[in-house]
Short mmCIF file of C-alpha atoms and ligand atoms in Angstrom, two decimals:
data_model
loop_
_atom_site.label_atom_id
_atom_site.label_comp_id
_atom_site.label_asym_id
_atom_site.label_seq_id
_atom_site.Cartn_x
_atom_site.Cartn_y
_atom_site.Cartn_z
CA MET A 1 -18.10 -27.47 26.19
CA SER A 2 -20.52 -24.64 25.44
CA LEU A 3 -20.70 -21.70 27.76
CA LEU A 4 -22.84 -19.47 25.57
CA GLN A 5 -26.47 -19.27 26.53
CA ALA A 6 -27.74 -18.12 23.07
CA ALA A 7 -30.44 -19.72 20.98
CA PRO A 8 -29.33 -20.84 17.47
CA ASP A 9 -31.78 -18.39 15.90
CA GLN A 10 -30.20 -15.53 17.87
CA ILE A 11 -26.88 -16.39 16.26
CA ALA A 12 -28.49 -16.74 12.85
CA VAL A 13 -30.01 -13.26 13.17
CA ALA A 14 -26.61 -11.93 14.27
CA ALA A 15 -24.94 -13.44 11.17
CA ARG A 16 -27.56 -12.00 8.85
CA ARG A 17 -27.10 -8.56 10.47
CA VAL A 18 -23.34 -8.75 9.88
CA MET A 19 -23.96 -9.60 6.17
CA ALA A 20 -26.49 -6.76 5.82
CA ARG A 21 -24.04 -4.31 7.41
CA CYS A 22 -21.25 -5.48 5.13
CA ASP A 23 -23.47 -4.47 2.26
CA GLU A 24 -24.30 -1.13 3.95
CA LEU A 25 -20.59 -0.38 4.50
CA ALA A 26 -19.80 -1.45 0.92
CA ARG A 27 -21.97 1.49 -0.27
CA VAL A 28 -19.60 3.96 1.50
CA SER A 29 -17.06 4.24 -1.28
CA ALA A 30 -15.03 6.83 -3.06
CA THR A 31 -16.03 5.19 -6.35
CA THR A 32 -19.49 4.34 -7.62
CA ASP A 33 -18.56 1.14 -9.43
CA GLY A 34 -16.60 -0.59 -6.68
CA ILE A 35 -15.39 -0.29 -3.08
CA GLU A 36 -12.61 2.06 -2.15
CA ARG A 37 -12.27 3.51 1.33
CA VAL A 38 -8.87 4.80 2.31
CA HIS A 39 -7.37 6.28 5.41
CA LEU A 40 -8.57 9.77 6.47
CA SER A 41 -11.02 10.12 3.55
CA PRO A 42 -14.60 11.35 3.81
CA GLU A 43 -15.63 7.67 3.51
CA HIS A 44 -13.43 6.82 6.49
CA ALA A 45 -15.34 9.49 8.52
CA ARG A 46 -18.71 8.14 7.36
CA VAL A 47 -18.02 4.48 8.30
CA ASN A 48 -16.70 5.61 11.71
CA ARG A 49 -19.97 7.46 12.32
CA LEU A 50 -21.95 4.33 11.34
CA ALA A 51 -19.81 2.08 13.50
CA ALA A 52 -20.12 4.47 16.44
CA GLU A 53 -23.91 4.44 16.09
CA TRP A 54 -23.96 0.65 16.13
CA MET A 55 -21.73 0.65 19.14
CA ARG A 56 -23.97 3.11 21.05
CA GLU A 57 -27.03 1.00 20.19
CA LEU A 58 -25.30 -1.74 22.28
CA GLY A 59 -24.79 0.61 25.23
CA MET A 60 -21.12 1.13 24.44
CA ARG A 61 -19.28 4.35 25.22
CA THR A 62 -17.64 5.47 21.98
CA TRP A 63 -14.85 7.68 20.86
CA GLN A 64 -12.63 8.18 17.78
CA ASP A 65 -9.10 8.03 19.04
CA ALA A 66 -6.20 10.28 18.06
CA ALA A 67 -5.32 8.09 15.06
CA GLY A 68 -8.85 8.01 13.63
CA ASN A 69 -9.68 4.52 14.94
CA GLN A 70 -13.33 4.14 16.06
CA VAL A 71 -13.59 2.61 19.51
CA GLY A 72 -16.53 1.39 21.62
CA ARG A 73 -16.22 0.21 25.24
CA ILE A 74 -18.51 -1.52 27.66
CA ASP A 75 -17.56 -2.16 31.26
CA PRO A 76 -18.48 -5.25 33.26
CA VAL A 77 -21.47 -5.07 35.64
CA GLY A 78 -20.76 -3.13 38.76
CA ALA A 79 -17.72 -1.33 37.35
CA GLY A 80 -17.47 2.38 37.54
CA ALA A 81 -17.72 4.39 34.42
CA GLY A 82 -14.04 3.98 33.99
CA GLY A 83 -12.70 6.07 31.19
CA VAL A 84 -9.95 5.55 28.67
CA GLY A 85 -11.94 7.54 26.15
CA GLY A 86 -9.91 10.21 24.47
CA GLY A 87 -6.89 9.08 26.33
CA ALA A 88 -8.18 10.15 29.72
CA GLY A 89 -6.77 6.97 31.24
CA GLY A 90 -7.77 5.44 34.54
CA ALA A 91 -10.11 2.60 33.50
CA GLU A 92 -11.04 0.34 36.39
CA HIS A 93 -10.96 -2.83 34.37
CA PRO A 94 -8.53 -3.84 31.68
CA ALA A 95 -10.23 -4.44 28.39
CA LEU A 96 -10.36 -7.30 25.96
CA LEU A 97 -9.94 -5.78 22.55
CA LEU A 98 -11.99 -7.21 19.68
CA GLY A 99 -11.69 -5.77 16.23
CA SER A 100 -10.30 -5.45 12.75
CA HIS A 101 -10.16 -2.66 10.12
CA LEU A 102 -12.75 -0.76 8.06
CA ASP A 103 -10.31 0.63 5.40
CA THR A 104 -9.92 -1.17 2.06
CA VAL A 105 -7.64 -1.55 -0.90
CA ARG A 106 -8.77 -0.18 -4.26
CA ASP A 107 -11.57 -2.11 -6.02
CA ALA A 108 -11.90 -4.11 -2.78
CA GLY A 109 -14.21 -6.83 -1.56
CA ARG A 110 -16.69 -6.17 1.20
CA PHE A 111 -15.50 -8.53 3.95
CA ASP A 112 -11.70 -8.17 4.45
CA GLY A 113 -11.44 -6.50 7.85
CA ILE A 114 -15.08 -5.36 7.88
CA VAL A 115 -16.57 -8.69 8.86
CA GLY A 116 -14.25 -8.87 11.90
CA VAL A 117 -15.41 -5.48 13.24
CA LEU A 118 -19.13 -6.37 12.74
CA MET A 119 -18.70 -9.85 14.33
CA ALA A 120 -17.08 -8.17 17.31
CA LEU A 121 -20.23 -6.04 17.75
CA GLU A 122 -22.34 -9.16 17.70
CA ILE A 123 -20.16 -10.74 20.44
CA VAL A 124 -20.90 -7.70 22.59
CA ARG A 125 -24.63 -8.01 21.80
CA LEU A 126 -24.66 -11.75 22.71
CA LEU A 127 -22.78 -11.37 25.97
CA ARG A 128 -24.85 -8.63 27.53
CA VAL A 129 -28.45 -8.40 28.74
CA PRO A 130 -29.85 -5.28 27.11
CA ALA A 131 -32.62 -4.76 29.65
CA ALA A 132 -30.29 -4.77 32.63
CA GLY A 133 -27.50 -2.98 30.83
CA GLY A 134 -25.14 -5.58 32.14
CA TRP A 135 -23.58 -8.92 31.18
CA ALA A 136 -25.33 -12.23 30.63
CA VAL A 137 -22.27 -13.72 32.22
CA PRO A 138 -19.90 -12.01 34.62
CA LEU A 139 -16.92 -11.01 32.58
CA PRO A 140 -13.81 -9.98 34.60
CA PHE A 141 -12.81 -7.47 31.92
CA ALA A 142 -14.31 -4.72 29.84
CA LEU A 143 -14.91 -5.33 26.14
CA GLU A 144 -13.72 -2.87 23.55
CA VAL A 145 -14.52 -3.07 19.88
CA ILE A 146 -11.83 -1.28 17.71
CA ALA A 147 -12.42 -0.49 14.09
CA PHE A 148 -8.86 0.28 12.86
CA SER A 149 -8.57 3.24 10.50
CA ASP A 150 -5.78 1.96 8.36
CA GLU A 151 -4.55 -1.59 7.94
CA GLU A 152 -4.09 -1.81 4.17
CA GLY A 153 -1.82 1.18 3.69
CA THR A 154 -3.61 1.96 0.43
CA ARG A 155 -3.30 5.71 0.62
CA PHE A 156 0.18 6.38 2.15
CA GLY A 157 1.89 3.08 1.19
CA LYS A 158 2.50 2.28 4.85
CA ALA A 159 0.23 -0.39 6.32
CA LEU A 160 -1.02 -0.74 9.96
CA LEU A 161 -1.01 2.97 10.72
CA GLY A 162 -4.13 2.69 12.99
CA SER A 163 -3.00 -0.34 14.94
CA SER A 164 0.58 0.89 15.25
CA ALA A 165 -0.76 4.03 16.98
CA VAL A 166 -2.72 1.94 19.42
CA ALA A 167 0.32 -0.32 20.01
CA GLY A 168 2.43 2.71 20.81
CA THR A 169 4.88 2.07 17.98
CA TRP A 170 4.16 5.17 15.97
CA ASP A 171 7.11 6.43 14.02
CA ASP A 172 7.29 10.28 13.52
CA ALA A 173 9.04 9.64 10.21
CA TRP A 174 5.64 8.59 8.89
CA TRP A 175 4.28 12.13 9.06
CA ASP A 176 6.04 13.03 5.83
CA LEU A 177 4.62 10.09 3.84
CA ALA A 178 2.59 11.49 0.94
CA ASP A 179 -0.40 10.11 -1.02
CA ALA A 180 -0.60 10.10 -4.86
CA ASP A 181 -1.72 13.81 -4.77
CA GLY A 182 1.20 14.85 -2.60
CA THR A 183 -0.86 15.29 0.53
CA THR A 184 1.26 14.33 3.51
CA LEU A 185 0.01 12.20 6.31
CA ARG A 186 0.34 15.21 8.57
CA GLN A 187 -1.84 17.38 6.33
CA ALA A 188 -4.40 14.55 5.96
CA PHE A 189 -4.65 14.26 9.77
CA LEU A 190 -5.42 17.94 10.03
CA GLU A 191 -7.94 17.96 7.22
CA PHE A 192 -9.66 15.02 8.96
CA GLY A 193 -9.86 17.03 12.11
CA LEU A 194 -7.14 15.12 14.03
CA ASP A 195 -4.24 16.77 15.83
CA PRO A 196 -0.87 15.10 14.88
CA GLY A 197 0.54 16.40 18.14
CA ARG A 198 -1.79 14.15 20.04
CA ILE A 199 -1.07 10.88 18.28
CA GLY A 200 0.55 9.51 21.44
CA GLU A 201 -2.91 9.54 23.09
CA ALA A 202 -4.10 6.73 20.86
CA ALA A 203 -1.41 4.44 22.42
CA ARG A 204 -2.66 2.00 25.06
CA ARG A 205 -0.69 0.73 27.99
CA PRO A 206 -0.21 -3.05 28.35
CA ASP A 207 -1.91 -3.05 31.73
CA GLU A 208 -5.08 -1.49 30.22
CA VAL A 209 -5.45 -4.39 27.89
CA VAL A 210 -6.19 -8.13 28.44
CA ALA A 211 -5.52 -9.31 24.88
CA TYR A 212 -6.54 -8.65 21.27
CA LEU A 213 -8.83 -11.07 19.38
CA GLU A 214 -9.62 -10.73 15.73
CA ALA A 215 -11.86 -12.68 13.28
CA HIS A 216 -10.91 -12.32 9.65
CA ILE A 217 -11.66 -14.02 6.37
CA GLU A 218 -8.86 -16.33 5.23
CA GLN A 219 -7.24 -14.65 2.24
CA GLY A 220 -6.51 -17.95 0.58
CA PRO A 221 -8.24 -21.26 -0.17
CA GLU A 222 -6.92 -23.59 2.55
CA LEU A 223 -10.13 -23.81 4.59
CA ASP A 224 -12.28 -24.17 1.48
CA ARG A 225 -10.04 -27.05 0.26
CA ALA A 226 -10.21 -28.71 3.63
CA ASP A 227 -14.06 -28.21 3.78
CA GLU A 228 -13.71 -26.45 7.19
CA PRO A 229 -15.56 -23.27 8.10
CA LEU A 230 -13.15 -21.98 10.79
CA ALA A 231 -9.47 -22.23 11.81
CA VAL A 232 -7.24 -21.21 14.69
CA VAL A 233 -4.41 -19.00 13.45
CA SER A 234 -1.00 -20.02 14.74
CA SER A 235 0.98 -16.99 13.60
CA ILE A 236 0.96 -14.06 11.21
CA ALA A 237 3.67 -14.52 8.60
CA SER A 238 6.37 -11.99 8.21
CA ALA A 239 7.59 -10.74 4.87
CA ARG A 240 10.97 -9.75 3.63
CA ARG A 241 10.85 -7.72 0.44
CA PHE A 242 13.70 -7.10 -1.92
CA ARG A 243 14.37 -5.07 -5.06
CA LEU A 244 16.62 -7.10 -7.26
CA VAL A 245 18.71 -5.76 -10.09
CA VAL A 246 20.20 -7.99 -12.80
CA GLU A 247 22.79 -6.36 -15.01
CA GLY A 248 23.89 -7.62 -18.39
CA GLU A 249 24.71 -5.80 -21.63
CA ALA A 250 22.35 -3.95 -23.93
CA ARG A 251 23.25 -4.69 -27.54
CA HIS A 252 21.65 -4.91 -30.99
CA ALA A 253 18.97 -7.52 -31.22
CA GLY A 254 19.90 -8.35 -34.81
CA GLY A 255 23.65 -8.15 -34.82
CA THR A 256 24.52 -9.97 -31.58
CA PRO A 257 24.98 -13.77 -31.75
CA TYR A 258 23.69 -15.84 -28.84
CA ASP A 259 27.11 -16.89 -27.64
CA VAL A 260 28.07 -13.36 -26.84
CA ARG A 261 24.76 -12.12 -25.39
CA ARG A 262 24.47 -11.20 -21.78
CA ASP A 263 20.64 -10.93 -21.62
CA ALA A 264 19.47 -9.59 -18.24
CA LEU A 265 15.87 -10.50 -18.98
CA LEU A 266 16.67 -14.16 -19.46
CA GLY A 267 18.68 -14.28 -16.25
CA ALA A 268 15.96 -12.52 -14.37
CA SER A 269 13.39 -14.90 -15.82
CA GLU A 270 15.40 -17.89 -14.57
CA ALA A 271 15.57 -16.18 -11.20
CA ALA A 272 11.76 -15.79 -11.11
CA LEU A 273 11.35 -19.50 -11.93
CA ALA A 274 13.93 -20.42 -9.26
CA VAL A 275 11.87 -18.50 -6.65
CA GLU A 276 8.82 -20.57 -7.64
CA ARG A 277 10.75 -23.84 -7.68
CA ILE A 278 12.58 -23.34 -4.37
CA CYS A 279 9.63 -21.96 -2.39
CA ALA A 280 7.11 -24.51 -3.71
CA ALA A 281 9.40 -27.32 -2.37
CA GLU A 282 9.27 -25.72 1.07
CA HIS A 283 6.43 -26.38 3.43
CA HIS A 284 5.69 -22.95 4.81
CA ILE A 285 7.39 -20.49 2.61
CA ILE A 286 5.88 -18.46 -0.25
CA GLY A 287 7.79 -16.30 -2.64
CA THR A 288 6.40 -13.97 -5.30
CA VAL A 289 7.94 -11.84 -8.05
CA GLY A 290 5.32 -9.15 -8.58
CA GLN A 291 7.26 -6.46 -10.44
CA PHE A 292 9.44 -7.08 -13.43
CA GLU A 293 10.88 -4.37 -15.69
CA ALA A 294 13.35 -4.54 -18.49
CA PHE A 295 15.63 -1.66 -19.59
CA PRO A 296 16.12 0.01 -21.98
CA GLY A 297 12.84 -1.61 -22.96
CA ALA A 298 13.16 -1.39 -26.66
CA VAL A 299 11.92 -4.04 -29.14
CA ASN A 300 15.17 -4.23 -30.95
CA VAL A 301 17.63 -4.10 -27.98
CA ILE A 302 18.76 -6.99 -25.77
CA PRO A 303 17.75 -6.11 -22.22
CA GLY A 304 20.85 -4.72 -20.37
CA GLU A 305 19.16 -4.43 -17.00
CA VAL A 306 16.14 -5.87 -15.31
CA GLN A 307 14.61 -4.77 -11.97
CA LEU A 308 12.38 -7.17 -10.21
CA SER A 309 10.72 -7.41 -6.81
CA LEU A 310 10.68 -10.39 -4.43
CA ASP A 311 8.20 -10.79 -1.58
CA LEU A 312 9.26 -13.68 0.65
CA ARG A 313 7.14 -14.78 3.59
CA GLY A 314 6.93 -17.71 5.91
CA GLU A 315 5.57 -18.89 9.29
CA PHE A 316 9.03 -18.86 10.82
CA ASP A 317 11.61 -16.15 10.30
CA GLY A 318 14.45 -18.58 10.54
CA GLU A 319 13.09 -20.79 7.75
CA ARG A 320 12.36 -17.79 5.63
CA ASP A 321 15.91 -16.54 6.04
CA ARG A 322 17.33 -19.92 5.24
CA VAL A 323 15.34 -20.00 1.99
CA TRP A 324 16.63 -16.57 1.14
CA ARG A 325 20.18 -17.74 1.63
CA GLY A 326 19.45 -20.69 -0.69
CA LEU A 327 17.99 -18.42 -3.26
CA THR A 328 20.99 -16.18 -3.24
CA ALA A 329 23.24 -19.19 -4.00
CA GLU A 330 20.90 -20.15 -6.83
CA LEU A 331 21.02 -16.63 -8.26
CA ASP A 332 24.77 -16.55 -8.05
CA GLU A 333 24.87 -19.80 -10.16
CA ILE A 334 22.32 -18.50 -12.70
CA MET A 335 23.96 -15.13 -13.22
CA GLY A 336 27.49 -16.63 -13.21
CA ARG A 337 26.49 -19.07 -15.97
CA ARG A 338 25.01 -16.21 -18.06
CA GLY A 339 27.75 -13.72 -17.49
CA LEU A 340 25.37 -11.39 -15.55
CA ARG A 341 25.72 -9.48 -12.28
CA TRP A 342 23.03 -9.13 -9.75
CA ARG A 343 22.41 -7.35 -6.40
CA ALA A 344 19.60 -7.12 -3.89
CA HIS A 345 18.32 -4.25 -1.85
CA GLU A 346 16.15 -5.15 1.13
CA VAL A 347 13.17 -2.72 1.21
CA HIS A 348 11.09 -4.21 3.97
CA ALA A 349 11.55 -6.76 6.81
CA ALA A 350 9.15 -7.70 9.57
CA ALA A 351 9.24 -10.47 12.15
CA ALA A 352 6.47 -13.08 12.34
CA VAL A 353 3.95 -12.51 15.15
CA PHE A 354 2.92 -15.66 17.01
CA CYS A 355 -0.52 -15.95 18.39
CA ALA A 356 -0.36 -16.55 22.11
CA PRO A 357 -0.68 -20.19 23.01
CA LEU A 358 -3.44 -19.44 25.56
CA LEU A 359 -5.50 -17.57 22.95
CA GLN A 360 -4.95 -20.35 20.43
CA ASP A 361 -6.36 -22.66 23.08
CA VAL A 362 -9.40 -20.59 23.86
CA ILE A 363 -10.13 -20.16 20.14
CA ARG A 364 -9.71 -23.83 19.60
CA THR A 365 -12.20 -24.50 22.42
CA GLY A 366 -14.48 -21.80 21.04
CA ILE A 367 -14.51 -23.45 17.54
CA ALA A 368 -14.88 -26.93 19.08
CA ALA A 369 -18.04 -25.71 20.87
CA THR A 370 -19.62 -25.10 17.41
CA LEU A 371 -18.78 -28.73 16.24
CA PRO A 372 -20.56 -31.94 16.87
CA PRO A 373 -19.21 -34.07 19.84
CA ARG A 374 -16.19 -36.06 18.98
CA ALA A 375 -15.46 -34.05 15.84
CA GLU A 376 -11.86 -33.69 14.86
CA ALA A 377 -10.00 -30.77 16.33
CA PRO A 378 -10.31 -27.59 14.29
CA PRO A 379 -7.55 -26.81 11.81
CA VAL A 380 -4.62 -24.58 12.77
CA ILE A 381 -3.20 -22.52 9.94
CA PHE A 382 -0.75 -19.63 9.74
CA SER A 383 -1.74 -16.36 8.10
CA ARG A 384 0.20 -15.59 4.96
CA ALA A 385 -1.33 -12.12 4.87
CA GLY A 386 -0.61 -9.29 7.25
CA HIS A 387 -3.20 -8.18 9.82
CA ASP A 388 -3.62 -5.58 12.55
CA GLY A 389 -2.51 -8.19 15.10
CA MET A 390 1.03 -7.77 13.73
CA ALA A 391 1.10 -4.31 15.24
CA LEU A 392 -0.90 -5.22 18.29
CA GLY A 393 1.60 -7.90 19.10
CA ALA A 394 3.93 -5.19 20.43
CA LEU A 395 1.25 -4.22 23.00
CA THR A 396 -0.50 -7.46 24.10
CA ASP A 397 -1.22 -11.07 23.40
CA VAL A 398 -2.91 -11.64 20.01
CA GLY A 399 -5.35 -14.41 18.91
CA MET A 400 -6.97 -14.83 15.54
CA LEU A 401 -9.72 -16.90 14.05
CA PHE A 402 -10.14 -17.37 10.30
CA LEU A 403 -13.35 -17.82 8.37
CA ARG A 404 -13.49 -19.87 5.20
CA ASN A 405 -13.24 -17.82 1.95
CA PRO A 406 -14.76 -19.72 -0.94
CA ASP A 407 -12.18 -19.88 -3.79
CA GLY A 408 -9.77 -17.97 -1.62
CA ILE A 409 -10.21 -14.78 -3.52
CA SER A 410 -9.50 -11.55 -1.59
CA HIS A 411 -8.68 -7.90 -2.35
CA HIS A 412 -11.13 -8.27 -5.16
CA PRO A 413 -14.90 -7.61 -5.67
CA ASP A 414 -15.53 -11.40 -5.76
CA GLU A 415 -14.30 -11.79 -2.17
CA ALA A 416 -16.97 -13.84 -0.31
CA VAL A 417 -17.96 -15.47 2.94
CA ALA A 418 -21.03 -17.60 3.66
CA THR A 419 -23.62 -16.35 6.15
CA GLY A 420 -23.58 -19.82 7.81
CA ASP A 421 -19.82 -19.55 8.32
CA VAL A 422 -20.26 -16.12 9.86
CA ALA A 423 -22.81 -17.68 12.26
CA HIS A 424 -20.30 -20.34 13.23
CA GLY A 425 -17.65 -17.70 13.64
CA ILE A 426 -19.80 -15.53 15.85
CA ARG A 427 -20.60 -18.48 18.15
CA ALA A 428 -16.94 -19.64 18.21
CA LEU A 429 -15.68 -16.12 19.01
CA ALA A 430 -18.27 -15.59 21.80
CA GLU A 431 -17.36 -18.99 23.26
CA SER A 432 -13.68 -17.99 23.05
CA VAL A 433 -14.27 -14.81 25.05
CA LEU A 434 -16.20 -16.78 27.62
CA HIS A 435 -13.49 -19.41 27.91
CA LEU A 436 -10.92 -16.67 28.27
CA ALA A 437 -13.05 -15.09 31.01
CA SER A 438 -13.09 -18.45 32.88
CA GLU A 439 -9.28 -18.78 32.79
CA PRO A 440 -7.63 -18.10 36.12
CA ARG A 441 -5.78 -14.82 35.86
ZN1 LIG B 501 -7.67 -7.36 6.40
#
């Protein structure tokens, strides 16, 4: 059932504007031959100014919050001015938050995060009547678009700084994180014109917020393989990360017969292959060895020690933990057979964040409104990549919609999305907002 009263060409224009603005934002980069826009950089300030301009053009009230997130808000017709800007508090209506992030990895694509912020602006445009300054449909909540300042963690090595501040889960230990030049997060805040002492003002109260909805490109090929433009996201996978150390014995490469070698590199190699074999046999688990270093690292010495990383993620924490236990038994066997020792140090652990069933429903209904009658139900997939919703899950219900990513390439200049899919996504997200508005509260 379609609730949106928008002509198809209005949506097509909106999608083209999103694509043109992705190009415009791609030009705001610290490098001339690629895209790089990190937290609290001059480029961060420039894209916030651009986003604020685009928000004001839609009649939104704008502010940059205490964590450097750019926010725009529009209240429903008949509501007072409200005012959560700058942490003043006291809004009359709770707000539905729509957004994503504007920061990037190094040598990034132009759509990861960005397309979600720009689509959110088009939702605001479609749901209001510019002439009357009000809503085309009576929404029972305010709409806020949030462009998060840091999702990727490129500069300080800690992801989700912007959304953690909004969720009220800021950790003061983060102030001492330093970038590659030794600038601490605290110094960077000051240089950007933000007051670290006011970080708490970026935090929102659960009663100020209805929910958080985000559109994002899929960072894998599932939708492309299924020939589907859009999907409902069921959950955002959680990762556990380990540093593994395999110990053997460093000895002369010429003088040591095979039967007495304790080669740490060969044991670690078997371990990496076991990660692939065990995870590939699982339905919803993915494991990756991304770092691998042999010591002493000489051409004529049998490796006596290898350090390797393991990133293990899955839709369900319990499944992921069961796979880790299976892997440890496998590693015991491999290392025992080769006369090696091994140990693991866990460096990161996060719990999966489930998208709220009600929001999955409204997004499913929203996507269905873009499909021909009697089409199959839209696909439901889990996100293998992290998103701002992981942090927002501590504050409010989270819903996500994925857009097809041809070839599934992301965090790379070849990252892509089709204008037609963005159009479908805009319509689906607008329909989702209207369906959420029509839910009894
Ligand atoms: Zn992203």
